[in-house]
PDB file of C-alpha atoms in Angstrom:
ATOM      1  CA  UNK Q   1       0.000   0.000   0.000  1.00  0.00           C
ATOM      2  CA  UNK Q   2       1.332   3.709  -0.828  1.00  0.00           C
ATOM      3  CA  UNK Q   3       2.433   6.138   2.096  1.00  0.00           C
ATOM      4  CA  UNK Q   4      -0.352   8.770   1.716  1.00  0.00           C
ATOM      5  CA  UNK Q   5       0.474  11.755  -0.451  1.00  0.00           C
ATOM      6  CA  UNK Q   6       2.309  14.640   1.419  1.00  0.00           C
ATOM      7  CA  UNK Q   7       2.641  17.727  -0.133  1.00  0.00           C
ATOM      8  CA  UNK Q   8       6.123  18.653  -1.008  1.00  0.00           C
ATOM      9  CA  UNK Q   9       7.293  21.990   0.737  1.00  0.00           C
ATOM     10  CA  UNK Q  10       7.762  25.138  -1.122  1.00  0.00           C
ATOM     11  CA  UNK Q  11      11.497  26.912  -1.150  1.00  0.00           C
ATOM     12  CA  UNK Q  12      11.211  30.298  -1.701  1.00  0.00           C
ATOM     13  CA  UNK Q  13      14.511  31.673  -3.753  1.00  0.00           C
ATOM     14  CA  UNK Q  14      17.300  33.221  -2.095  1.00  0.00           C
ATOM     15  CA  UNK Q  15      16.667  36.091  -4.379  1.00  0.00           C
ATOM     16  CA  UNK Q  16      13.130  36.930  -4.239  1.00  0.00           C
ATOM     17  CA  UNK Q  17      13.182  40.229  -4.805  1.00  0.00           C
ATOM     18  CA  UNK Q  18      15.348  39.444  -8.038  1.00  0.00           C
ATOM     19  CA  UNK Q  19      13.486  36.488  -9.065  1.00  0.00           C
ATOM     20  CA  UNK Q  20       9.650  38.681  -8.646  1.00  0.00           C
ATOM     21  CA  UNK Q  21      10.747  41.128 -11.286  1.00  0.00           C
ATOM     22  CA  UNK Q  22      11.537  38.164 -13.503  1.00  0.00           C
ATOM     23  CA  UNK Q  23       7.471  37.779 -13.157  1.00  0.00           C
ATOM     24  CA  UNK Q  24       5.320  39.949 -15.718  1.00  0.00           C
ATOM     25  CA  UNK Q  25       2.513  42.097 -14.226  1.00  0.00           C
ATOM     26  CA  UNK Q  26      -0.831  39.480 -14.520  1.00  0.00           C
ATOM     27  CA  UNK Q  27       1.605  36.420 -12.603  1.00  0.00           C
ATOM     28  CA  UNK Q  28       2.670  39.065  -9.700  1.00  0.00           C
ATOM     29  CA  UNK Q  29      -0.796  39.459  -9.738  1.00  0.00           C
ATOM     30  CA  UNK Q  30      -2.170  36.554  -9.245  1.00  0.00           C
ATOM     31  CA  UNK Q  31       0.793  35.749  -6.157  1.00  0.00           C
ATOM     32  CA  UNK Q  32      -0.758  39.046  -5.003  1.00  0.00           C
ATOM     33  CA  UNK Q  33      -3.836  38.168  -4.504  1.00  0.00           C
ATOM     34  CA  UNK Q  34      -2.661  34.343  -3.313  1.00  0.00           C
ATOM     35  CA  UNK Q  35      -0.518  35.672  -1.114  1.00  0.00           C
ATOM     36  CA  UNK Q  36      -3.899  37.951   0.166  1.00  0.00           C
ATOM     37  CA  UNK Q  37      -6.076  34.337   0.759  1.00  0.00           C
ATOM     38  CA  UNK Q  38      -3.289  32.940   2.387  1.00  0.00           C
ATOM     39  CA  UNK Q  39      -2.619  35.773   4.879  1.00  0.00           C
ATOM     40  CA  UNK Q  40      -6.689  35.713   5.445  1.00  0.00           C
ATOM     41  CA  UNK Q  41      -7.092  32.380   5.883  1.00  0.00           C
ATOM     42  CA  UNK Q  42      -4.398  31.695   8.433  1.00  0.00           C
ATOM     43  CA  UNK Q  43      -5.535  34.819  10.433  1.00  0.00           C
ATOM     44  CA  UNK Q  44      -8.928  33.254  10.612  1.00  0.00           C
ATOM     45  CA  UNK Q  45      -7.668  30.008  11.507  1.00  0.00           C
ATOM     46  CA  UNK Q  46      -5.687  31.704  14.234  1.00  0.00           C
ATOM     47  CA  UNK Q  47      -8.626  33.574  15.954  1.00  0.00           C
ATOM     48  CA  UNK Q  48     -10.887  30.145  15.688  1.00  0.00           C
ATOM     49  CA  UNK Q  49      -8.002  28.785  17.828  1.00  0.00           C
ATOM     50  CA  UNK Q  50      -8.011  30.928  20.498  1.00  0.00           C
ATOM     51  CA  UNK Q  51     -10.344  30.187  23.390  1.00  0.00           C
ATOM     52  CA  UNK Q  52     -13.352  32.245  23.687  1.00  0.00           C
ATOM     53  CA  UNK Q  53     -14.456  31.616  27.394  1.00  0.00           C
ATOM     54  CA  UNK Q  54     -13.693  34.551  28.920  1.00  0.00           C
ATOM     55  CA  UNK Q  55     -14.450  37.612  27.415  1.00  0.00           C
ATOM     56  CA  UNK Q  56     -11.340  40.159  27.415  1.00  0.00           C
ATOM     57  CA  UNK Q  57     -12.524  43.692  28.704  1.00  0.00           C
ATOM     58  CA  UNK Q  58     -12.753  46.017  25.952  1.00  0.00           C
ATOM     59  CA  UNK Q  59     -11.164  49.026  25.818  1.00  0.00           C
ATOM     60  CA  UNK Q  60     -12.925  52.550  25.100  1.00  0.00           C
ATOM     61  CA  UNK Q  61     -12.324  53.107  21.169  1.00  0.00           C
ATOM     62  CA  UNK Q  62     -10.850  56.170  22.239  1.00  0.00           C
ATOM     63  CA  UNK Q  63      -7.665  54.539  23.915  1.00  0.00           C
ATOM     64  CA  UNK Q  64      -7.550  52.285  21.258  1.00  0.00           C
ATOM     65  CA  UNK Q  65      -6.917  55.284  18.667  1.00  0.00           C
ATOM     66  CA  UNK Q  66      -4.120  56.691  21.116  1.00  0.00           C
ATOM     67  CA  UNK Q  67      -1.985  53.517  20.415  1.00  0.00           C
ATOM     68  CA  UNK Q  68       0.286  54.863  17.663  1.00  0.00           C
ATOM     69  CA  UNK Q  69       2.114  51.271  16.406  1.00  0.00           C
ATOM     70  CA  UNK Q  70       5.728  52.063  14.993  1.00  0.00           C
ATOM     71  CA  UNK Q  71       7.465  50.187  12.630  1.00  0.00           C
ATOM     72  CA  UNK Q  72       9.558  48.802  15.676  1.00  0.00           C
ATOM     73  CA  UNK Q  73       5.807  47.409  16.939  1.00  0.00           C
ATOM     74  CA  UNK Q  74       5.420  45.007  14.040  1.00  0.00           C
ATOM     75  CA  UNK Q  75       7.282  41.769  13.440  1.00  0.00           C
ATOM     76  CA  UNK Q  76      10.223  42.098  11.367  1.00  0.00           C
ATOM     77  CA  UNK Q  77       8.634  39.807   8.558  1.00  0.00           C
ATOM     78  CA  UNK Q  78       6.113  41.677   8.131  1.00  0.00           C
ATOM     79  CA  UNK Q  79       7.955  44.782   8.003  1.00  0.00           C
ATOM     80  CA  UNK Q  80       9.816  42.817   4.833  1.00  0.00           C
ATOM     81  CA  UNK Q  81       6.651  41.870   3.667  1.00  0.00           C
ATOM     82  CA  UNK Q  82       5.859  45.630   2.981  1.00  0.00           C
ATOM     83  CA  UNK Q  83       9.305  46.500   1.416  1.00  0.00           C
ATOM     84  CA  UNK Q  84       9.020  43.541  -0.747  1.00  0.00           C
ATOM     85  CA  UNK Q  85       5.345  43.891  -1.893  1.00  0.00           C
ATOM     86  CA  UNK Q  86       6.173  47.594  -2.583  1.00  0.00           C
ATOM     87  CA  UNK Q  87       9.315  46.596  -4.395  1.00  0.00           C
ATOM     88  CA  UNK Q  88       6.949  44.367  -6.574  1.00  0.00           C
ATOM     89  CA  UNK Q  89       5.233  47.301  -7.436  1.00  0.00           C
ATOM     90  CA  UNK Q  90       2.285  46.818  -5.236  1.00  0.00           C
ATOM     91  CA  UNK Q  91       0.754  50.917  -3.664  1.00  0.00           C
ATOM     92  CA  UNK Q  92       0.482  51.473  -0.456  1.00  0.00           C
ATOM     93  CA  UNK Q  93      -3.488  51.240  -0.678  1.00  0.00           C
ATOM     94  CA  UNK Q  94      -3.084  48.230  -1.617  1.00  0.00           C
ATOM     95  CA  UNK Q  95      -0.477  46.806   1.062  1.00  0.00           C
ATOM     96  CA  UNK Q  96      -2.506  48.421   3.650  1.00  0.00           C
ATOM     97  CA  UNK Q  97      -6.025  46.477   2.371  1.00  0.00           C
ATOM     98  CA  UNK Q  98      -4.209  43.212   1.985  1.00  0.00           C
ATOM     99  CA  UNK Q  99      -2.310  42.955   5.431  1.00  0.00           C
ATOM    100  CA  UNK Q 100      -5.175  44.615   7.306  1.00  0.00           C
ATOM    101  CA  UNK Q 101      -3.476  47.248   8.655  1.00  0.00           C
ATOM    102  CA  UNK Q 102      -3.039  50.781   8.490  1.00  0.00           C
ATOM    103  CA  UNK Q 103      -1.918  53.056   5.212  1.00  0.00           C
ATOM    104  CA  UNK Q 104      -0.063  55.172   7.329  1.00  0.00           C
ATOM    105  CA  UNK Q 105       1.836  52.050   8.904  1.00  0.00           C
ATOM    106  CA  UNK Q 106       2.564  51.088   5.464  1.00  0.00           C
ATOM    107  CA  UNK Q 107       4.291  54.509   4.557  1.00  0.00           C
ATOM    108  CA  UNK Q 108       5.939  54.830   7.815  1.00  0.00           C
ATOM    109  CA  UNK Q 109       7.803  51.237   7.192  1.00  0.00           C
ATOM    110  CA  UNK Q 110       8.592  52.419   3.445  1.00  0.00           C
ATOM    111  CA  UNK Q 111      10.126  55.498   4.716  1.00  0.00           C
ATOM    112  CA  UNK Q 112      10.482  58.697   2.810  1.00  0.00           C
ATOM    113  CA  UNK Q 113      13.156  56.944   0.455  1.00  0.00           C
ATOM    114  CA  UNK Q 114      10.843  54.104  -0.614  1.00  0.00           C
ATOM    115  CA  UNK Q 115       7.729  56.300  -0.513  1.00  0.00           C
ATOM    116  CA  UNK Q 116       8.034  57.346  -4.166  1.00  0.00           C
TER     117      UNK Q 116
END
């Protein structure tokens, strides 16, 4: 009988900043928009995971607007995330929308060099 089928993992290329301009503008595209489902569908699987049965106080959306997150807040693959989508061409709209977080975040992480 045959081992069940495992899927074979993925290596990324040690360039992939070099190896995305390689890819014309409908392929980065579609990885866009893969990489989008992919980031959406392991958030969701992450907050079905956590345990629901206490309810966490909730803080007055006031407060919540006074926490300004720098680019020091947020994990440093993320912050390479942004540089590389934006190196891809991707806007800042649009890296805001798909990693759920703010524009502003987004142009503070590009910096005034990369914000062209």
């Amino acid at each position: 009988m045959a081992p069940p089928h495992t899927p074979s993992r993925v290596t990324l290329p040690t360039d992939l900043s070099g190896s995305l301009k390689s890819l014309d503008d409908a392929q980065l595209q579609r990885l866009s928009e893969a990489v989008g489902v992919e980031i959406n569908r392991r958030a969701r699987a992450t907050t079905q995971n956590k345990p629901t049965a206490v309810a966490a106080p909730t803080r007055p959306a006031a407060k919540r607007r006074n926490k300004i997150r720098e680019p020091d807040d947020i994990p440093a693959g993320k912050v390479n995330l942004i540089r590389a989508s934006f190196r891809a061409g991707l806007k800042p709209p649009a890296i805001a929308r798909t990693l759920r977080i703010s524009e502003s975040l987004v142009r503070r992480v590009l910096g005034p060099a990369d914000n062209h």
